[in-house]
């Protein structure tokens, strides 16, 4: 953990730094925003910035965005100044930390950023064998290619290899090749000189230099443009890189790990990926099994996320019932561990009491698959299907879900997945409703799916989002959790729908200030 502290913090800088160092962080300090930007552009970098709330946090965060520097920012200030905290959060800070520094509070912030989720939870023999293989190759400097379906935890495996390597005390730097446009990815990897192109306001060191002596993860490498693949190949062969706008090569010592959810051999045959680069990177290959291929891990991972999100939401201990666990074990898990994590997050929010039963488990279905095989992702007895069904309830919120006149959503709210490409269909979930409800669904799902023919995915998605928001009484946070998307994505979608002239439910009372 590399911590950068910005500002004087009125003398508390020494105390805060000492607390962080005791927790294992490497601490650096600068007095100004310009000094912080200079430090972040350099190879030293940081994993977290703690900045004095008296500084211009909005300008600092805008500068980070314009230079594509992604890093969490925590504002710090003397006492509990609510107005200053609100200004910092609105400017883009992730959290506000009152001073004088509290050891436990700083530790909590560091742990939240370091995210113990970097650990791999498993017990299945297939996954344990993969980990043993990764641990065996970790001490070498050989390049590693990690393959597996989306959501299996390829970055976690890369971090595991780094922790077990001789470079574990050096930086681990990850760059997502699919998330950065081609014209920016070259600068992101190799850096640039001031004035090299429009927007290059200062020299910026790239990920190769930032990861020098450590490990560089090239995530989703198969998405990289062939032109840039040639420059990457030279960097690997010569162990030197050229910053954009510079005539002087820079020597680097980096261990490379690459990931892909595609079949790279097929990509090579089709001409989308350079064969020589493939063999350079694929010195050692680690294939992560899908969650369907490691069924013994499902209960352990489910319990892990159940505990994590119960604690994160301030709820007491929760446990899965046998019926709920059976649903998880028989689901297809097209999205692998990521899908299971989202499912458990929703289950925590939907469950009542200490037990998490089938009514709180919302599984993805094959809504757009043929032969009317879609299942409801929200069971009829789920709290979200009828949130006011208990004592004092007044609003029949489930009415719209049960009306057959709404053919756009067969069986209620659902998202569709088919079997994995090139794989065999697995057991695509089990009915969570009562037998009567299941029979009703079986009789109407074919007609509902037939009504979808001719509609675009965007139309179905829009109706799904707006209907979910309506049933959450306009609460954006709850709707985003149910849909399994981020609050920012939801708000962007709602803005788009509003611009198109669609009627968008107003925010809930507790969200009107920020929505």
XYZ file of C-alpha atoms in Angstrom:
515
model
C 0.000 0.000 0.000
C 1.460 3.343 -1.129
C -0.070 6.356 0.621
C 0.413 9.952 -0.555
C -0.488 12.679 1.965
C -1.134 16.148 0.502
C -1.115 19.312 2.649
C 0.137 20.281 6.084
C -2.922 19.015 8.020
C -1.929 21.538 10.703
C 0.779 19.408 12.242
C -1.122 16.126 12.215
C 0.777 14.923 9.169
C 3.443 13.172 11.237
C 0.920 11.362 13.418
C -1.198 10.240 10.450
C 1.895 9.032 8.577
C 3.167 7.045 11.549
C -0.191 5.324 12.009
C -0.303 4.393 8.332
C 3.276 3.073 8.373
C 2.504 0.903 11.386
C -0.272 -0.620 9.294
C 2.226 -1.509 6.568
C 1.774 1.470 4.238
C 4.609 3.247 2.437
C 4.014 6.955 3.065
C 5.134 9.978 1.036
C 4.217 13.624 1.543
C 3.835 16.830 -0.463
C 2.474 20.233 0.519
C 0.716 21.199 -2.705
C -1.647 19.893 -5.360
C 0.969 20.458 -8.064
C 3.460 18.441 -6.028
C 0.893 15.655 -5.693
C 0.257 15.576 -9.445
C 3.997 15.473 -10.104
C 4.367 12.538 -7.705
C 1.475 10.653 -9.302
C 2.898 11.184 -12.788
C 6.197 9.683 -11.678
C 7.131 6.039 -11.212
C 6.581 6.302 -7.453
C 2.806 6.620 -7.852
C 0.381 5.844 -5.011
C -2.568 3.606 -4.170
C -4.387 6.195 -2.029
C -4.294 9.974 -1.600
C -5.172 11.674 1.700
C -5.587 15.418 1.047
C -6.159 18.406 3.340
C -9.770 19.539 2.972
C -8.574 23.181 2.855
C -6.941 22.567 -0.534
C -8.847 22.810 -3.821
C -10.000 19.195 -3.978
C -12.277 19.767 -6.982
C -9.391 21.090 -9.095
C -7.173 18.221 -7.959
C -9.727 15.562 -8.903
C -10.484 17.270 -12.230
C -6.744 17.212 -13.001
C -6.611 13.490 -12.182
C -9.515 12.828 -14.550
C -8.039 14.886 -17.382
C -4.756 12.970 -17.115
C -6.541 9.612 -16.696
C -5.000 8.952 -13.288
C -7.380 6.669 -11.411
C -6.804 6.703 -7.659
C -9.096 6.958 -4.593
C -8.963 10.290 -2.775
C -9.791 10.739 0.925
C -10.255 14.250 2.316
C -8.935 15.029 5.819
C -9.802 17.946 8.081
C -9.648 19.139 11.665
C -12.657 18.136 13.700
C -16.017 17.234 12.190
C -16.786 20.111 9.823
C -19.936 18.826 8.109
C -19.938 21.540 5.427
C -16.320 20.838 4.483
C -17.005 17.100 4.370
C -19.983 17.606 2.049
C -17.952 19.854 -0.268
C -15.154 17.271 -0.431
C -17.511 14.390 -1.218
C -19.310 16.404 -3.884
C -15.947 17.274 -5.413
C -15.250 13.573 -5.840
C -13.518 12.438 -2.633
C -14.399 8.875 -1.615
C -14.470 9.627 2.114
C -13.912 12.338 4.730
C -11.536 11.557 7.602
C -11.671 13.819 10.682
C -8.451 14.739 12.498
C -6.733 14.328 14.985
C -6.127 10.921 13.419
C -7.759 7.862 14.900
C -5.684 4.713 14.459
C -8.652 2.416 13.867
C -10.290 4.822 11.422
C -7.140 5.174 9.330
C -6.693 1.380 9.426
C -10.266 0.949 8.187
C -9.655 3.348 5.288
C -6.437 1.562 4.315
C -8.141 -1.841 4.475
C -11.073 -0.575 2.379
C -8.662 0.515 -0.339
C -6.386 -2.525 -0.093
C -9.565 -4.694 -0.167
C -8.966 -8.001 1.414
C -11.055 -9.285 -1.474
C -7.693 -9.821 -3.177
C -7.616 -13.146 -1.374
C -8.879 -16.215 -3.258
C -11.598 -18.258 -1.540
C -11.683 -21.871 -2.699
C -11.833 -25.505 -1.640
C -12.646 -27.344 -4.871
C -9.865 -29.717 -6.041
C -9.910 -28.183 -9.545
C -9.200 -24.680 -8.214
C -6.701 -25.889 -5.608
C -4.719 -27.629 -8.370
C -4.699 -24.366 -10.361
C -3.408 -22.451 -7.338
C -0.640 -25.000 -6.762
C 0.402 -24.593 -10.386
C 0.432 -20.788 -10.062
C 2.411 -20.960 -6.825
C 4.974 -23.203 -8.508
C 5.669 -20.734 -11.320
C 5.392 -17.565 -9.176
C 9.059 -17.395 -7.970
C 10.379 -17.236 -11.542
C 10.406 -14.158 -13.777
C 8.651 -15.973 -16.611
C 5.739 -14.233 -18.321
C 2.385 -15.783 -17.457
C -0.803 -15.940 -19.514
C -3.959 -16.317 -17.399
C -7.074 -17.443 -19.241
C -10.633 -18.019 -18.111
C -14.199 -16.858 -18.568
C -15.229 -13.378 -17.532
C -15.757 -13.162 -13.772
C -13.547 -16.100 -12.777
C -10.992 -13.897 -10.987
C -8.098 -13.548 -13.404
C -6.790 -10.369 -11.764
C -6.954 -12.046 -8.345
C -4.838 -14.871 -9.733
C -2.336 -12.336 -11.090
C -2.083 -10.696 -7.658
C -1.647 -14.131 -6.078
C 1.302 -14.847 -8.394
C 2.810 -11.437 -7.570
C 2.483 -11.998 -3.802
C 4.240 -15.363 -4.125
C 7.021 -13.995 -6.344
C 10.424 -12.529 -5.491
C 9.019 -9.159 -6.570
C 6.280 -9.105 -3.925
C 7.793 -6.052 -2.180
C 7.759 -4.111 -5.465
C 4.763 -2.504 -7.225
C 1.924 -4.456 -8.797
C 0.399 -2.352 -11.577
C -2.667 -3.320 -13.593
C -3.935 -1.784 -16.828
C -7.178 -2.778 -18.541
C -6.445 -2.836 -22.273
C -10.159 -3.071 -23.110
C -11.194 -0.002 -21.103
C -8.778 2.495 -22.669
C -9.106 3.767 -26.267
C -6.298 2.777 -28.602
C -4.987 6.341 -29.018
C -4.655 6.679 -25.229
C -3.457 3.170 -24.369
C -0.004 3.782 -25.858
C 0.496 6.787 -23.562
C -0.907 4.811 -20.616
C 1.595 1.997 -21.126
C 4.713 3.833 -22.234
C 4.205 7.400 -20.952
C 4.715 10.687 -22.779
C 6.717 13.901 -22.727
C 5.235 17.330 -22.160
C 3.662 18.646 -25.365
C 3.821 15.281 -27.147
C 0.142 15.655 -28.068
C -2.860 17.803 -27.226
C -3.541 17.481 -23.498
C -0.011 16.384 -22.563
C 0.451 19.183 -20.020
C 3.424 17.547 -18.327
C 5.702 14.531 -18.558
C 3.863 11.394 -17.503
C 5.527 8.071 -16.822
C 3.661 5.054 -18.138
C 2.676 1.796 -16.481
C 5.900 0.077 -17.547
C 8.002 2.587 -15.603
C 5.539 2.632 -12.710
C 5.872 -1.156 -12.424
C 9.672 -1.158 -12.790
C 11.217 -4.028 -10.765
C 7.687 -5.245 -10.048
C 4.800 -6.865 -11.948
C 2.706 -5.404 -14.752
C -0.701 -6.943 -15.451
C -2.066 -6.447 -18.971
C -5.741 -7.217 -18.437
C -7.807 -8.315 -21.461
C -4.749 -8.138 -23.698
C -6.663 -9.610 -26.656
C -8.430 -6.242 -27.052
C -5.158 -4.447 -27.900
C -4.815 -3.120 -31.454
C -2.240 -4.980 -33.626
C -0.229 -1.769 -34.164
C 0.280 -1.396 -30.435
C 1.014 -5.114 -30.117
C 4.137 -4.549 -32.225
C 5.408 -1.863 -29.841
C 4.641 -4.080 -26.853
C 6.583 -6.939 -28.449
C 9.643 -4.701 -28.836
C 9.380 -3.574 -25.208
C 9.373 -7.221 -24.080
C 12.263 -8.242 -26.327
C 14.529 -5.245 -25.721
C 13.452 -4.560 -22.110
C 13.162 -0.876 -22.944
C 10.341 1.464 -23.861
C 10.007 4.751 -25.751
C 7.867 7.501 -24.262
C 5.696 9.306 -26.793
C 7.555 12.427 -27.890
C 10.943 11.226 -26.612
C 13.964 10.084 -28.595
C 15.656 8.420 -25.614
C 14.703 4.809 -24.784
C 14.162 3.910 -21.117
C 15.330 0.600 -19.648
C 12.714 -1.302 -17.643
C 12.717 -4.507 -15.596
C 9.159 -5.774 -15.448
C 7.563 -9.177 -15.008
C 4.545 -9.401 -17.330
C 1.270 -11.175 -16.618
C -1.461 -11.063 -19.259
C -5.102 -12.126 -19.066
C -7.748 -12.870 -21.672
C -11.248 -14.316 -21.708
C -10.859 -15.180 -25.384
C -9.171 -18.138 -27.052
C -5.908 -16.472 -28.057
C -4.883 -19.323 -30.341
C -8.067 -18.713 -32.315
C -7.317 -14.978 -32.304
C -3.841 -15.714 -33.709
C -5.304 -17.898 -36.467
C -7.819 -15.196 -37.383
C -5.061 -12.582 -37.580
C -6.336 -10.451 -34.674
C -3.374 -11.207 -32.426
C 0.322 -11.395 -33.277
C 1.708 -14.917 -33.111
C 5.169 -13.786 -31.975
C 3.657 -11.743 -29.115
C 1.509 -14.704 -28.092
C 4.542 -16.960 -27.725
C 6.480 -14.231 -25.884
C 3.759 -13.874 -23.275
C 2.619 -17.485 -23.085
C 5.788 -18.820 -21.445
C 3.540 -20.297 -18.784
C -0.231 -20.663 -18.977
C -2.690 -20.759 -16.064
C -6.290 -21.626 -16.977
C -8.830 -20.739 -14.280
C -11.807 -23.116 -14.212
C -15.279 -21.625 -14.415
C -17.522 -21.727 -11.364
C -19.515 -24.514 -13.053
C -16.323 -26.603 -13.085
C -15.624 -26.026 -9.378
C -19.018 -26.621 -7.689
C -17.479 -27.298 -4.274
C -16.432 -23.628 -4.110
C -19.974 -22.254 -4.439
C -21.016 -22.634 -0.745
C -17.727 -21.199 0.563
C -17.735 -18.210 -1.797
C -21.425 -17.546 -1.123
C -20.831 -17.486 2.639
C -17.823 -15.205 2.115
C -19.838 -12.591 0.228
C -22.810 -12.996 2.538
C -20.640 -11.993 5.493
C -18.897 -9.230 3.549
C -22.058 -7.437 2.454
C -23.885 -7.968 5.731
C -21.033 -6.137 7.465
C -20.815 -3.480 4.752
C -24.510 -2.659 5.149
C -24.443 -2.662 8.938
C -26.616 -5.768 9.231
C -26.218 -8.609 11.689
C -24.969 -12.099 10.931
C -26.927 -13.870 8.228
C -26.966 -17.468 7.082
C -28.256 -19.251 4.001
C -31.067 -21.776 4.342
C -30.698 -25.215 2.755
C -33.202 -24.341 0.008
C -31.328 -21.148 -0.827
C -28.026 -23.003 -0.945
C -29.567 -25.628 -3.250
C -30.611 -22.861 -5.643
C -27.056 -21.556 -5.731
C -25.566 -25.016 -6.290
C -27.836 -25.781 -9.256
C -27.530 -22.428 -11.049
C -25.511 -22.122 -14.284
C -23.343 -19.133 -13.137
C -22.703 -17.755 -16.586
C -21.067 -14.732 -14.906
C -18.982 -16.933 -12.580
C -17.765 -15.514 -9.242
C -18.729 -11.958 -10.182
C -22.321 -13.038 -10.752
C -22.356 -14.955 -7.466
C -21.046 -11.884 -5.654
C -23.830 -9.699 -7.073
C -26.401 -12.356 -6.209
C -25.283 -12.471 -2.572
C -25.203 -8.672 -2.361
C -28.836 -8.544 -3.498
C -29.761 -11.395 -1.151
C -28.382 -9.477 1.838
C -30.452 -6.426 0.926
C -33.644 -8.394 0.268
C -33.568 -10.824 3.201
C -35.501 -10.269 6.395
C -34.050 -11.430 9.658
C -31.033 -13.655 10.129
C -31.925 -16.245 7.496
C -31.495 -15.788 3.751
C -34.070 -17.974 2.057
C -35.037 -18.686 -1.577
C -37.271 -15.610 -1.635
C -34.164 -13.391 -1.444
C -32.185 -15.207 -4.152
C -32.537 -13.519 -7.560
C -30.896 -15.581 -10.301
C -30.286 -14.635 -13.915
C -32.351 -16.442 -16.505
C -32.509 -17.107 -20.250
C -35.084 -14.403 -20.987
C -34.037 -14.102 -24.627
C -33.327 -17.814 -25.092
C -35.591 -19.928 -27.376
C -38.263 -22.425 -26.358
C -39.743 -20.291 -23.581
C -37.241 -21.404 -20.973
C -36.989 -18.120 -19.077
C -37.456 -18.176 -15.332
C -38.355 -15.318 -13.053
C -35.355 -13.631 -11.518
C -37.536 -12.352 -8.670
C -39.480 -15.093 -6.872
C -43.134 -14.308 -6.206
C -42.587 -14.355 -2.440
C -39.518 -12.104 -2.553
C -39.700 -8.953 -0.394
C -38.995 -6.813 -3.459
C -41.963 -8.320 -5.284
C -44.316 -7.034 -2.580
C -42.436 -4.762 -0.172
C -45.590 -3.629 1.641
C -47.101 -7.083 2.162
C -46.360 -7.095 5.897
C -48.298 -5.473 8.735
C -49.256 -1.926 7.876
C -48.662 -2.448 4.155
C -50.765 -0.290 1.885
C -49.276 -0.393 -1.611
C -49.747 -3.500 -3.814
C -46.292 -3.098 -5.359
C -46.290 -6.531 -6.994
C -49.399 -5.887 -9.047
C -47.575 -4.704 -12.155
C -45.304 -7.728 -12.054
C -48.187 -10.156 -12.005
C -50.228 -8.622 -14.826
C -49.985 -10.591 -18.074
C -50.626 -7.307 -19.942
C -46.925 -6.489 -19.464
C -45.358 -8.956 -21.964
C -42.007 -7.169 -22.034
C -41.003 -8.831 -18.769
C -41.941 -12.524 -18.810
C -42.009 -13.928 -15.336
C -41.193 -10.556 -13.751
C -37.821 -8.836 -13.824
C -35.231 -10.948 -15.594
C -31.979 -10.734 -17.451
C -31.100 -13.251 -20.118
C -28.073 -15.433 -20.543
C -27.638 -18.489 -22.721
C -25.064 -21.230 -22.310
C -21.393 -20.209 -22.579
C -20.067 -19.925 -26.123
C -18.759 -23.292 -27.204
C -19.977 -24.992 -24.029
C -22.829 -27.286 -23.133
C -25.967 -25.959 -21.476
C -25.920 -26.571 -17.761
C -28.770 -26.687 -15.213
C -30.090 -23.161 -15.778
C -31.454 -22.481 -12.324
C -34.335 -24.031 -10.430
C -37.792 -22.612 -9.854
C -37.849 -20.497 -6.730
C -41.590 -19.960 -6.724
C -44.277 -22.233 -5.375
C -45.420 -25.095 -7.599
C -48.549 -23.179 -8.570
C -46.568 -20.109 -9.541
C -44.091 -22.262 -11.447
C -46.918 -23.877 -13.366
C -48.339 -20.468 -14.183
C -44.953 -19.284 -15.408
C -44.579 -22.397 -17.553
C -47.904 -21.667 -19.209
C -47.232 -17.999 -19.966
C -43.487 -17.724 -20.565
C -43.740 -18.852 -24.190
C -46.279 -16.135 -25.025
C -44.212 -13.572 -23.135
C -41.071 -14.455 -25.050
C -42.957 -14.365 -28.343
C -43.927 -10.776 -27.539
C -40.231 -9.877 -27.293
C -39.559 -10.760 -30.923
C -39.042 -7.587 -32.932
C -38.004 -5.528 -29.887
C -34.420 -4.382 -29.385
C -32.364 -5.291 -26.326
C -32.166 -1.558 -25.541
C -35.969 -1.326 -25.383
C -36.245 -4.331 -23.070
C -33.433 -2.966 -20.884
C -35.138 0.430 -20.638
C -38.465 -1.064 -19.546
C -36.691 -3.326 -17.040
C -34.827 -0.396 -15.471
C -37.847 1.911 -15.281
C -40.125 -0.790 -13.861
C -37.559 -1.765 -11.233
C -37.196 1.895 -10.252
C -40.969 2.241 -9.962
C -41.146 -0.727 -7.577
C -38.343 0.798 -5.504
C -40.444 3.962 -5.175
C -37.799 5.948 -7.054
C -34.901 4.919 -4.809
C -31.900 4.848 -7.145
C -29.603 2.995 -4.742
C -32.026 0.115 -4.161
C -32.851 -0.158 -7.859
C -29.154 -0.270 -8.817
C -28.509 -3.045 -6.274
C -31.418 -5.105 -7.581
C -30.368 -4.624 -11.204
C -26.741 -5.457 -10.407
C -25.371 -2.228 -11.902
C -23.550 0.768 -10.427
C -25.501 3.840 -9.274
C -23.568 5.911 -11.837
C -24.624 3.615 -14.680
C -28.230 3.801 -13.517
C -28.179 7.607 -13.357
C -26.633 7.828 -16.829
C -29.366 5.562 -18.187
C -32.103 7.611 -16.498
C -30.651 10.846 -17.888
C -30.690 9.291 -21.349
C -34.305 8.191 -20.946
C -35.283 11.650 -19.699
C -33.589 13.289 -22.676
C -35.584 10.932 -24.919
C -38.809 12.225 -23.354
C -39.501 9.149 -21.217
C -41.204 9.474 -17.870
C -38.633 8.743 -15.135
C -39.747 8.179 -11.510
C -38.581 10.946 -9.174
C -35.912 10.085 -6.549
C -36.957 8.746 -3.172
C -37.120 11.237 -0.313
C -33.753 10.150 1.068
C -32.048 10.648 -2.295
C -33.484 13.952 -3.535
C -30.414 15.889 -2.427
C -27.968 13.838 -4.464
C -29.907 12.265 -7.339
